[in-house]
Short mmCIF file of C-alpha atoms in Angstrom, two decimals:
data_model
loop_
_atom_site.label_atom_id
_atom_site.label_comp_id
_atom_site.label_asym_id
_atom_site.label_seq_id
_atom_site.Cartn_x
_atom_site.Cartn_y
_atom_site.Cartn_z
CA MET A 1 0.67 -33.09 21.40
CA ASN A 2 3.75 -31.39 19.90
CA THR A 3 3.96 -30.41 15.63
CA THR A 4 6.12 -32.46 14.44
CA ILE A 5 9.00 -31.25 12.29
CA SER A 6 7.48 -33.07 9.12
CA ALA A 7 4.02 -31.25 9.27
CA LEU A 8 6.03 -27.77 9.44
CA ARG A 9 5.74 -25.46 6.22
CA PRO A 10 9.78 -24.10 5.62
CA SER A 11 8.43 -20.47 7.16
CA GLY A 12 8.03 -22.67 10.90
CA ILE A 13 4.08 -22.80 10.21
CA SER A 14 2.06 -25.80 11.54
CA THR A 15 -0.07 -26.96 7.96
CA ASP A 16 -2.65 -28.61 9.70
CA LYS A 17 -3.40 -25.65 12.51
CA LEU A 18 -3.06 -23.42 9.46
CA HIS A 19 -6.01 -25.19 7.79
CA ALA A 20 -8.03 -25.43 10.88
CA LEU A 21 -7.45 -22.10 11.74
CA VAL A 22 -8.23 -20.46 8.04
CA ALA A 23 -11.68 -22.50 8.39
CA ARG A 24 -12.67 -21.36 11.58
CA GLU A 25 -11.74 -17.61 10.33
CA ARG A 26 -14.05 -17.92 7.17
CA ALA A 27 -16.62 -19.12 8.98
CA LEU A 28 -16.10 -16.62 11.16
CA TYR A 29 -15.91 -13.58 8.43
CA MET A 30 -18.84 -14.70 6.73
CA GLN A 31 -20.41 -14.26 10.43
CA ARG A 32 -19.29 -10.79 11.45
CA ASN A 33 -20.30 -9.36 7.75
CA PRO A 34 -23.67 -9.85 6.57
CA LYS A 35 -24.07 -6.95 4.44
CA SER A 36 -20.99 -6.98 2.97
CA GLN A 37 -22.31 -10.41 1.85
CA ALA A 38 -25.65 -9.04 0.70
CA LEU A 39 -23.58 -6.64 -1.21
CA ALA A 40 -20.79 -8.72 -2.47
CA THR A 41 -24.54 -11.32 -4.05
CA ARG A 42 -25.75 -8.09 -5.40
CA ALA A 43 -22.73 -7.01 -7.38
CA GLY A 44 -22.49 -10.62 -8.67
CA ALA A 45 -25.08 -9.99 -10.94
CA HIS A 46 -23.20 -7.37 -13.23
CA LEU A 47 -20.27 -7.23 -12.36
CA MET A 48 -17.68 -9.93 -13.61
CA PHE A 49 -15.86 -11.67 -10.88
CA GLY A 50 -18.30 -9.71 -8.19
CA VAL A 51 -16.30 -6.95 -8.17
CA PRO A 52 -14.94 -3.27 -10.17
CA LEU A 53 -11.81 -4.85 -10.78
CA HIS A 54 -11.24 -8.76 -10.47
CA TRP A 55 -8.25 -8.17 -8.43
CA MET A 56 -10.39 -6.76 -5.85
CA SER A 57 -11.55 -10.75 -5.08
CA ASP A 58 -8.12 -11.68 -4.28
CA TRP A 59 -7.72 -11.02 -0.91
CA GLY A 60 -8.54 -14.59 0.75
CA THR A 61 -12.08 -13.68 2.30
CA PRO A 62 -15.16 -15.49 1.13
CA PHE A 63 -16.32 -12.50 0.10
CA ALA A 64 -15.02 -8.69 -0.58
CA LEU A 65 -15.06 -6.69 2.12
CA GLN A 66 -17.69 -3.90 1.60
CA VAL A 67 -16.52 -0.11 2.18
CA ALA A 68 -18.40 2.33 3.87
CA SER A 69 -16.14 4.97 4.82
CA ALA A 70 -12.46 5.93 4.92
CA GLN A 71 -11.26 8.38 7.17
CA GLY A 72 -7.49 8.74 8.35
CA ALA A 73 -5.62 5.66 9.22
CA HIS A 74 -9.09 3.67 9.43
CA LEU A 75 -11.40 2.17 7.30
CA GLN A 76 -15.21 1.46 8.12
CA ASP A 77 -17.11 -1.39 6.40
CA VAL A 78 -20.78 -1.56 6.06
CA ASP A 79 -21.06 -3.88 8.95
CA GLY A 80 -19.91 -1.42 10.97
CA HIS A 81 -16.68 -2.43 12.05
CA ARG A 82 -13.93 0.11 12.37
CA LEU A 83 -10.19 -1.32 10.79
CA ALA A 84 -6.79 -0.08 11.73
CA ASP A 85 -5.79 0.27 7.83
CA PHE A 86 -2.21 -0.29 7.51
CA CYS A 87 -2.77 -1.12 3.59
CA LEU A 88 -4.13 2.32 2.75
CA GLY A 89 -5.06 1.52 -0.91
CA ASP A 90 -1.64 -0.10 -1.39
CA THR A 91 0.24 3.17 -1.06
CA GLY A 92 -2.35 5.40 -2.35
CA ALA A 93 -3.43 6.77 0.69
CA MET A 94 -0.32 7.05 2.42
CA PHE A 95 -0.83 10.48 3.56
CA GLY A 96 -3.96 8.82 5.27
CA HIS A 97 -7.66 8.62 3.63
CA ALA A 98 -9.00 11.91 2.91
CA PRO A 99 -6.61 14.32 4.20
CA ALA A 100 -8.01 17.49 5.00
CA ALA A 101 -5.65 19.45 2.78
CA VAL A 102 -6.47 17.78 -0.66
CA THR A 103 -10.52 17.43 0.32
CA ALA A 104 -10.27 21.21 1.05
CA ALA A 105 -8.70 21.64 -2.24
CA LEU A 106 -11.02 19.24 -4.27
CA GLN A 107 -14.09 21.15 -2.98
CA ARG A 108 -12.83 24.08 -4.26
CA GLN A 109 -11.97 23.19 -7.63
CA ALA A 110 -14.85 21.17 -7.77
CA ALA A 111 -17.12 24.60 -8.14
CA LEU A 112 -14.58 26.04 -10.63
CA GLY A 113 -14.54 23.49 -12.83
CA LEU A 114 -13.55 19.54 -12.97
CA THR A 115 -11.53 19.13 -16.50
CA THR A 116 -11.22 21.46 -19.39
CA MET A 117 -8.39 19.84 -21.46
CA LEU A 118 -6.50 23.12 -20.48
CA PRO A 119 -3.74 24.33 -18.21
CA ASN A 120 -4.26 26.67 -14.99
CA GLU A 121 -2.21 28.07 -12.95
CA ASP A 122 -2.02 24.84 -10.52
CA GLY A 123 0.34 22.84 -13.26
CA ALA A 124 3.13 25.60 -12.85
CA VAL A 125 2.98 25.36 -9.48
CA VAL A 126 2.82 21.32 -9.13
CA ALA A 127 5.99 21.28 -11.74
CA GLU A 128 8.00 23.99 -9.73
CA LEU A 129 7.28 21.48 -6.14
CA LEU A 130 7.95 18.46 -8.14
CA ALA A 131 11.74 19.59 -9.62
CA GLU A 132 12.26 20.91 -6.48
CA ARG A 133 11.67 17.51 -4.54
CA PHE A 134 13.17 14.88 -7.14
CA GLY A 135 15.85 17.54 -8.55
CA LEU A 136 14.81 16.74 -12.18
CA PRO A 137 13.77 19.78 -13.93
CA GLN A 138 11.12 19.09 -16.43
CA TRP A 139 7.60 17.02 -15.80
CA GLN A 140 4.40 15.84 -17.38
CA PHE A 141 1.31 14.24 -16.06
CA ALA A 142 -0.52 10.90 -16.20
CA MET A 143 -3.67 9.74 -14.58
CA THR A 144 -1.83 6.69 -13.19
CA ALA A 145 1.48 5.21 -12.33
CA THR A 146 1.28 2.64 -15.18
CA ASP A 147 0.32 5.48 -17.39
CA ALA A 148 3.33 7.09 -16.59
CA ASN A 149 5.78 4.09 -16.90
CA ARG A 150 3.93 4.01 -20.57
CA PHE A 151 4.89 7.04 -21.40
CA VAL A 152 8.34 7.30 -20.25
CA LEU A 153 9.13 3.92 -22.33
CA ARG A 154 7.49 5.82 -25.52
CA TRP A 155 9.56 8.62 -24.85
CA MET A 156 12.98 6.93 -24.05
CA ARG A 157 13.01 4.64 -27.43
CA ALA A 158 12.05 7.75 -29.38
CA ALA A 159 14.59 10.11 -27.69
CA THR A 160 17.54 6.84 -27.64
CA GLY A 161 16.16 5.54 -31.12
CA ARG A 162 16.77 2.33 -29.48
CA LYS A 163 13.82 -0.48 -28.83
CA VAL A 164 14.88 -2.61 -26.04
CA LEU A 165 13.96 -2.45 -22.40
CA LEU A 166 15.93 -3.68 -19.20
CA VAL A 167 14.24 -4.81 -16.33
CA PHE A 168 14.84 -6.81 -12.85
CA ASN A 169 13.16 -10.42 -12.42
CA GLY A 170 9.88 -10.19 -10.48
CA CYS A 171 9.66 -6.34 -10.76
CA TYR A 172 5.93 -4.64 -11.18
CA HIS A 173 5.68 -1.52 -12.77
CA GLY A 174 2.02 -1.50 -13.31
CA THR A 175 0.16 -2.98 -16.38
CA VAL A 176 2.54 -2.39 -18.63
CA SER A 177 2.72 -5.14 -20.69
CA ASP A 178 6.32 -4.55 -21.70
CA VAL A 179 7.47 -5.57 -17.88
CA PHE A 180 5.98 -9.25 -17.92
CA VAL A 181 9.31 -10.94 -19.06
CA ASP A 182 10.39 -13.37 -16.15
CA LEU A 183 13.85 -15.12 -15.61
CA VAL A 184 12.79 -19.22 -15.39
CA ASP A 185 15.59 -21.61 -14.76
CA GLY A 186 18.03 -18.56 -16.20
CA GLN A 187 15.90 -18.01 -19.25
CA PRO A 188 13.43 -15.13 -20.17
CA VAL A 189 10.10 -16.29 -20.27
CA GLN A 190 6.87 -14.09 -21.07
CA ARG A 191 4.65 -14.34 -17.70
CA ASP A 192 2.11 -16.76 -18.68
CA SER A 193 -0.38 -14.93 -16.51
CA LEU A 194 -0.64 -11.79 -19.01
CA LEU A 195 -3.53 -12.49 -20.51
CA GLY A 196 -4.40 -11.35 -24.31
CA GLN A 197 -1.20 -10.32 -25.22
CA VAL A 198 -0.12 -11.41 -28.76
CA HIS A 199 3.61 -10.24 -29.56
CA ASP A 200 6.54 -11.90 -28.13
CA LEU A 201 7.82 -9.67 -25.44
CA THR A 202 11.28 -11.54 -25.33
CA GLN A 203 12.13 -9.58 -28.49
CA THR A 204 12.37 -5.79 -26.56
CA THR A 205 12.48 -7.01 -22.73
CA ARG A 206 15.49 -8.03 -21.31
CA VAL A 207 15.54 -9.30 -17.63
CA VAL A 208 18.35 -9.70 -15.48
CA GLU A 209 17.83 -10.30 -11.60
CA PHE A 210 18.09 -7.63 -9.08
CA ASN A 211 21.82 -6.96 -7.32
CA ASP A 212 23.76 -8.89 -10.36
CA LEU A 213 25.90 -6.16 -11.89
CA ALA A 214 27.81 -8.66 -14.29
CA ALA A 215 24.30 -9.64 -15.45
CA LEU A 216 23.25 -6.10 -15.72
CA GLU A 217 26.62 -5.41 -17.69
CA ALA A 218 26.09 -8.16 -19.81
CA ALA A 219 22.55 -7.39 -20.87
CA LEU A 220 23.48 -3.47 -21.70
CA ALA A 221 26.66 -4.85 -23.62
CA PRO A 222 25.00 -4.89 -27.11
CA GLY A 223 24.28 -1.31 -27.15
CA ASP A 224 20.52 -1.60 -28.04
CA VAL A 225 19.02 -0.76 -24.55
CA ALA A 226 16.78 2.49 -24.36
CA CYS A 227 16.19 2.27 -20.57
CA VAL A 228 16.52 0.25 -17.62
CA LEU A 229 13.05 0.91 -15.61
CA ALA A 230 13.32 0.03 -12.00
CA GLU A 231 12.23 0.57 -8.44
CA PRO A 232 15.28 1.50 -6.38
CA VAL A 233 13.99 -1.07 -3.89
CA MET A 234 12.02 -3.79 -5.55
CA THR A 235 8.47 -3.94 -3.71
CA ASN A 236 5.80 -5.78 -5.39
CA ILE A 237 7.51 -9.45 -5.10
CA GLY A 238 8.24 -8.37 -1.38
CA MET A 239 10.85 -6.50 -0.49
CA VAL A 240 14.65 -6.69 -2.38
CA LEU A 241 16.75 -4.03 -1.60
CA PRO A 242 19.53 -3.05 -3.22
CA GLN A 243 23.17 -4.43 -1.51
CA PRO A 244 25.70 -1.74 -0.36
CA GLY A 245 27.22 0.14 -3.91
CA PHE A 246 24.38 -1.66 -6.10
CA TRP A 247 23.04 1.33 -7.42
CA GLU A 248 26.12 3.40 -7.78
CA GLN A 249 28.21 0.71 -9.97
CA ALA A 250 24.85 0.19 -11.97
CA GLN A 251 24.52 3.86 -12.47
CA ALA A 252 27.85 4.07 -14.22
CA LEU A 253 27.21 0.99 -16.23
CA ILE A 254 24.11 2.34 -17.51
CA LYS A 255 25.85 5.35 -18.75
CA LYS A 256 28.83 2.93 -20.13
CA HIS A 257 26.49 1.81 -22.45
CA GLY A 258 24.15 4.97 -23.37
CA ALA A 259 21.17 3.74 -21.84
CA MET A 260 18.74 5.75 -19.57
CA LEU A 261 17.85 5.16 -15.67
CA VAL A 262 14.14 5.20 -15.31
CA MET A 263 13.23 4.90 -11.23
CA ASP A 264 9.53 4.30 -10.65
CA GLU A 265 9.24 5.60 -7.01
CA THR A 266 5.64 5.15 -6.91
CA HIS A 267 6.11 3.00 -3.80
CA THR A 268 9.49 3.89 -2.72
CA ILE A 269 8.11 7.42 -2.07
CA SER A 270 7.58 6.17 1.55
CA SER A 271 11.15 7.31 2.10
CA GLY A 272 11.23 10.66 1.82
CA PRO A 273 9.47 13.47 -0.14
CA GLY A 274 11.95 13.14 -3.29
CA GLY A 275 11.66 9.27 -2.85
CA TYR A 276 14.35 6.58 -2.39
CA ALA A 277 17.01 7.89 -4.85
CA ARG A 278 16.80 11.33 -3.60
CA ALA A 279 17.36 10.23 -0.18
CA HIS A 280 20.21 8.35 -1.10
CA GLY A 281 21.63 10.72 -3.22
CA LEU A 282 21.10 8.80 -6.75
CA SER A 283 20.83 10.59 -9.99
CA PRO A 284 17.88 9.04 -12.20
CA ASP A 285 17.45 10.22 -15.67
CA ALA A 286 13.95 10.05 -14.83
CA VAL A 287 11.43 9.40 -12.71
CA VAL A 288 7.98 8.07 -11.98
CA VAL A 289 6.04 9.06 -9.10
CA GLY A 290 2.07 7.87 -8.71
CA LYS A 291 -0.83 6.95 -6.07
CA PRO A 292 0.20 9.24 -3.01
CA LEU A 293 1.32 12.08 -5.46
CA GLY A 294 -2.56 13.44 -5.28
CA GLY A 295 -3.52 12.16 -1.65
CA GLY A 296 -5.88 9.15 -2.81
CA MET A 297 -6.90 11.13 -6.77
CA PRO A 298 -5.69 9.14 -9.49
CA CYS A 299 -2.68 11.02 -11.05
CA ALA A 300 0.81 10.49 -11.58
CA ALA A 301 3.57 12.53 -12.62
CA TYR A 302 7.34 11.69 -14.57
CA GLY A 303 9.81 13.96 -14.41
CA PHE A 304 13.30 13.93 -16.67
CA SER A 305 16.34 15.44 -16.82
CA ALA A 306 17.43 18.66 -18.73
CA GLU A 307 19.15 16.35 -21.02
CA LEU A 308 16.75 13.78 -21.73
CA ALA A 309 13.91 16.50 -21.93
CA GLN A 310 15.88 18.02 -24.72
CA ARG A 311 16.21 15.12 -26.48
CA ALA A 312 12.81 14.07 -25.90
CA VAL A 313 11.23 17.73 -27.35
CA GLN A 314 13.74 17.18 -30.25
CA ALA A 315 11.86 13.88 -31.20
CA LYS A 316 8.56 15.22 -31.13
CA ARG A 317 9.82 18.01 -32.97
CA ASN A 318 11.20 15.72 -35.83
CA ALA A 319 7.95 13.46 -35.88
CA PRO A 320 5.18 13.65 -38.28
CA PRO A 321 2.58 15.76 -37.17
CA GLY A 322 -0.43 13.62 -35.67
CA HIS A 323 -1.31 11.11 -32.32
CA SER A 324 1.84 10.56 -30.32
CA GLY A 325 0.90 7.85 -28.49
CA ILE A 326 0.99 9.72 -25.11
CA GLY A 327 -1.20 11.14 -22.88
CA THR A 328 -5.26 11.15 -22.74
CA THR A 329 -7.48 13.45 -22.69
CA LEU A 330 -8.24 13.42 -18.57
CA THR A 331 -4.79 13.88 -17.93
CA ALA A 332 -3.76 17.08 -15.50
CA ASN A 333 -7.73 17.15 -15.15
CA LEU A 334 -8.33 20.44 -13.00
CA LEU A 335 -8.79 18.49 -9.86
CA ALA A 336 -6.00 16.13 -10.38
CA MET A 337 -3.62 19.22 -10.48
CA ALA A 338 -5.46 20.68 -7.53
CA ALA A 339 -4.83 17.64 -5.02
CA MET A 340 -1.22 17.08 -6.73
CA ARG A 341 -0.81 20.49 -5.84
CA ALA A 342 -2.08 20.45 -1.97
CA THR A 343 -0.18 16.94 -2.05
CA LEU A 344 2.93 18.40 -2.49
CA SER A 345 2.69 21.54 -0.55
CA GLU A 346 0.97 20.31 2.74
CA LEU A 347 1.57 16.70 3.05
CA MET A 348 4.62 15.77 1.05
CA THR A 349 7.03 17.54 3.10
CA ALA A 350 10.20 16.35 5.41
CA PRO A 351 8.51 17.26 8.77
CA THR A 352 5.45 14.77 7.87
CA TYR A 353 8.13 11.87 7.11
CA VAL A 354 10.12 12.06 10.35
CA PRO A 355 7.20 10.71 12.80
CA LEU A 356 6.36 8.56 9.78
CA HIS A 357 9.41 6.70 9.64
CA ALA A 358 9.77 6.91 13.63
CA LEU A 359 6.65 5.05 14.06
CA ALA A 360 7.33 2.33 11.25
CA GLY A 361 10.46 1.62 12.93
CA VAL A 362 8.42 0.83 16.22
CA LEU A 363 6.33 -1.29 13.95
CA ALA A 364 9.31 -2.94 12.36
CA GLN A 365 11.26 -3.84 15.77
CA GLY A 366 8.06 -4.92 17.16
CA LEU A 367 7.72 -7.39 14.94
CA GLN A 368 11.29 -8.57 14.74
CA GLU A 369 11.18 -9.35 18.56
CA LEU A 370 8.28 -11.26 17.91
CA LEU A 371 9.54 -13.29 15.28
CA ALA A 372 13.16 -13.71 17.65
CA SER A 373 10.62 -14.93 20.71
CA ARG A 374 9.22 -17.43 18.47
CA HIS A 375 12.08 -18.61 16.63
CA MET A 376 10.26 -17.96 13.36
CA PRO A 377 12.34 -18.20 10.29
CA TRP A 378 11.20 -14.78 9.01
CA CYS A 379 13.12 -11.50 8.07
CA VAL A 380 11.48 -8.18 8.36
CA THR A 381 12.75 -5.12 6.37
CA GLN A 382 11.32 -1.41 6.60
CA VAL A 383 11.84 1.31 3.84
CA GLY A 384 11.08 4.53 5.04
CA ALA A 385 7.14 4.59 6.48
CA ARG A 386 6.77 0.86 4.60
CA VAL A 387 7.32 -2.27 6.77
CA GLU A 388 7.46 -5.95 5.41
CA PHE A 389 8.05 -9.32 6.51
CA GLN A 390 8.96 -12.15 4.46
CA PHE A 391 8.88 -16.09 5.19
CA CYS A 392 12.72 -16.30 5.03
CA PRO A 393 15.61 -15.85 7.64
CA VAL A 394 17.48 -13.46 5.39
CA ALA A 395 16.19 -10.88 3.44
CA PRO A 396 16.48 -12.20 -0.46
CA VAL A 397 18.91 -10.29 -3.08
CA ASN A 398 16.86 -10.77 -5.90
CA GLY A 399 13.19 -11.61 -7.32
CA THR A 400 13.74 -15.58 -7.22
CA GLN A 401 14.67 -15.75 -3.74
CA ALA A 402 11.87 -13.14 -2.61
CA ALA A 403 9.25 -15.13 -5.12
CA ASN A 404 10.54 -18.61 -3.42
CA ALA A 405 9.91 -17.37 -0.14
CA MET A 406 6.33 -16.36 -0.63
CA ASP A 407 3.27 -18.67 0.75
CA ALA A 408 0.07 -17.41 -0.42
CA GLU A 409 -1.82 -19.64 1.37
CA LEU A 410 -0.34 -18.43 4.58
CA GLU A 411 -0.44 -14.28 3.05
CA HIS A 412 -4.45 -15.10 2.70
CA ALA A 413 -4.30 -16.52 6.09
CA ILE A 414 -2.84 -14.10 8.14
CA HIS A 415 -4.35 -11.39 6.20
CA LEU A 416 -7.92 -12.90 7.18
CA TYR A 417 -7.00 -13.43 10.77
CA LEU A 418 -6.09 -9.58 10.96
CA LEU A 419 -9.22 -8.81 9.14
CA ASN A 420 -11.08 -10.48 11.64
CA ARG A 421 -9.53 -8.32 14.33
CA GLU A 422 -10.30 -5.30 12.70
CA VAL A 423 -6.44 -4.92 11.02
CA LEU A 424 -6.11 -4.78 7.57
CA ILE A 425 -2.85 -5.23 5.79
CA THR A 426 -1.92 -5.56 2.18
CA PRO A 427 -3.30 -9.03 0.76
CA PHE A 428 -0.93 -9.87 -1.93
CA HIS A 429 2.38 -9.73 0.32
CA ASN A 430 2.97 -8.54 3.91
CA MET A 431 3.13 -4.88 2.80
CA MET A 432 2.38 -2.45 6.15
CA LEU A 433 2.53 1.41 5.63
CA ILE A 434 1.98 4.23 8.36
CA CYS A 435 0.38 7.23 7.73
CA PRO A 436 0.37 10.44 9.30
CA ASP A 437 -2.74 9.33 11.21
CA THR A 438 -1.75 5.64 12.52
CA ARG A 439 -1.28 6.17 16.01
CA HIS A 440 0.73 3.13 18.47
CA ASP A 441 -1.92 1.78 19.55
CA ASP A 442 -2.97 0.78 15.94
CA VAL A 443 0.67 -0.76 15.76
CA ALA A 444 0.11 -2.39 19.06
CA ARG A 445 -3.35 -3.81 17.69
CA LEU A 446 -1.75 -5.48 14.54
CA LEU A 447 1.58 -6.94 16.77
CA GLN A 448 -0.94 -8.62 19.01
CA GLY A 449 -2.77 -9.93 16.50
CA MET A 450 0.24 -11.31 14.65
CA ARG A 451 1.67 -12.79 18.02
CA ASP A 452 -2.16 -14.30 18.08
CA PHE A 453 -1.86 -15.51 14.81
CA LEU A 454 1.86 -17.14 15.48
CA ASP A 455 0.54 -18.57 18.99
CA GLU A 456 -2.60 -20.47 16.86
CA CYS A 457 -0.51 -21.76 14.06
CA THR A 458 2.86 -23.23 15.51
#
């Protein structure tokens, strides 16, 4: 019996078939993963939510999958399944799991010391390589991109003497509280999901839609914005590409009103060794990069233009002595610096990206052809080694459109279905990443899984 139009979701998926598939796939997952279930039960005794971090339980599975090892483009779970990994730690393992260059560097450094709260030669070399890659001359470090964004905001406010942050609706820059302000019916609203927040963020955070130049200028006009913090391509609400000419005009507006532009390249580093901004000729005042910078080792960095660095240094010198609120004791530890040096020297190089982008293009084209053959109202976007599909016929141009296209139930169903077929994609949205170890047969397995899913649910 054919599915009636009334039974279809906006994405073209049959709700009844989807529910039946999810029930079956959950049972299959439990059957396939008894050791993961046993470990998850054990963890539940002393780990809140049964996992080290609560969001590790948000994968749409009956219990968390437990990893035994990760190498290259594959994970091995405790039940012995070998998964083709297109999540890659949500970009943290963009150069593959346990890359040989980084592993060797960590082993060498571990014998020489782990952390000392003092610099070594690696710091100078890493800063030189970062300056070469990103075109910004002055650098500092952090443990995560969240920390880097938080530290940059402090520097920006100190350097400019301004308090207001401007972000784009639907953005995500780690767990920096300041960014969790959304537009609801055109009005700024503090995000309800932000736990434990006691200050009114709307007093110091302004939010506009991505690609809206008129709104951007209106928000900048009061002259109190310290900086605009943005991904050059929005990625955490699904992909939202800048419209042609948007960033060129936006940069001019930001400069006109005396604000700074900070580009968070943590995900868009998939565009090339200098990120999206470098690849597209943009000139931010500051750049943040995290996750893949250490080949999987926790570390991040942020760079400033010469002018901004001079203002930041002066602000520090003018401040009273004491704690600055910037940096942590373990930041720039010896292991992290060794990992960054190895990554920048041997992995984050132009030749590495060429095959990544090519294979990502094969994946993107394969998805587009599959969706067209099934007449699915979905779109596919590629940013370098990063590919995403969204449940809308035309790529969204702002966060509101991207959010309206999301379907959490469908996303979880796709993730679960692929996981049972030993393919892993990012669960919180439909992102797939190519690393140097990804092979054509991995892509073919992913495409076959998507083909089978659509055949069962449409």
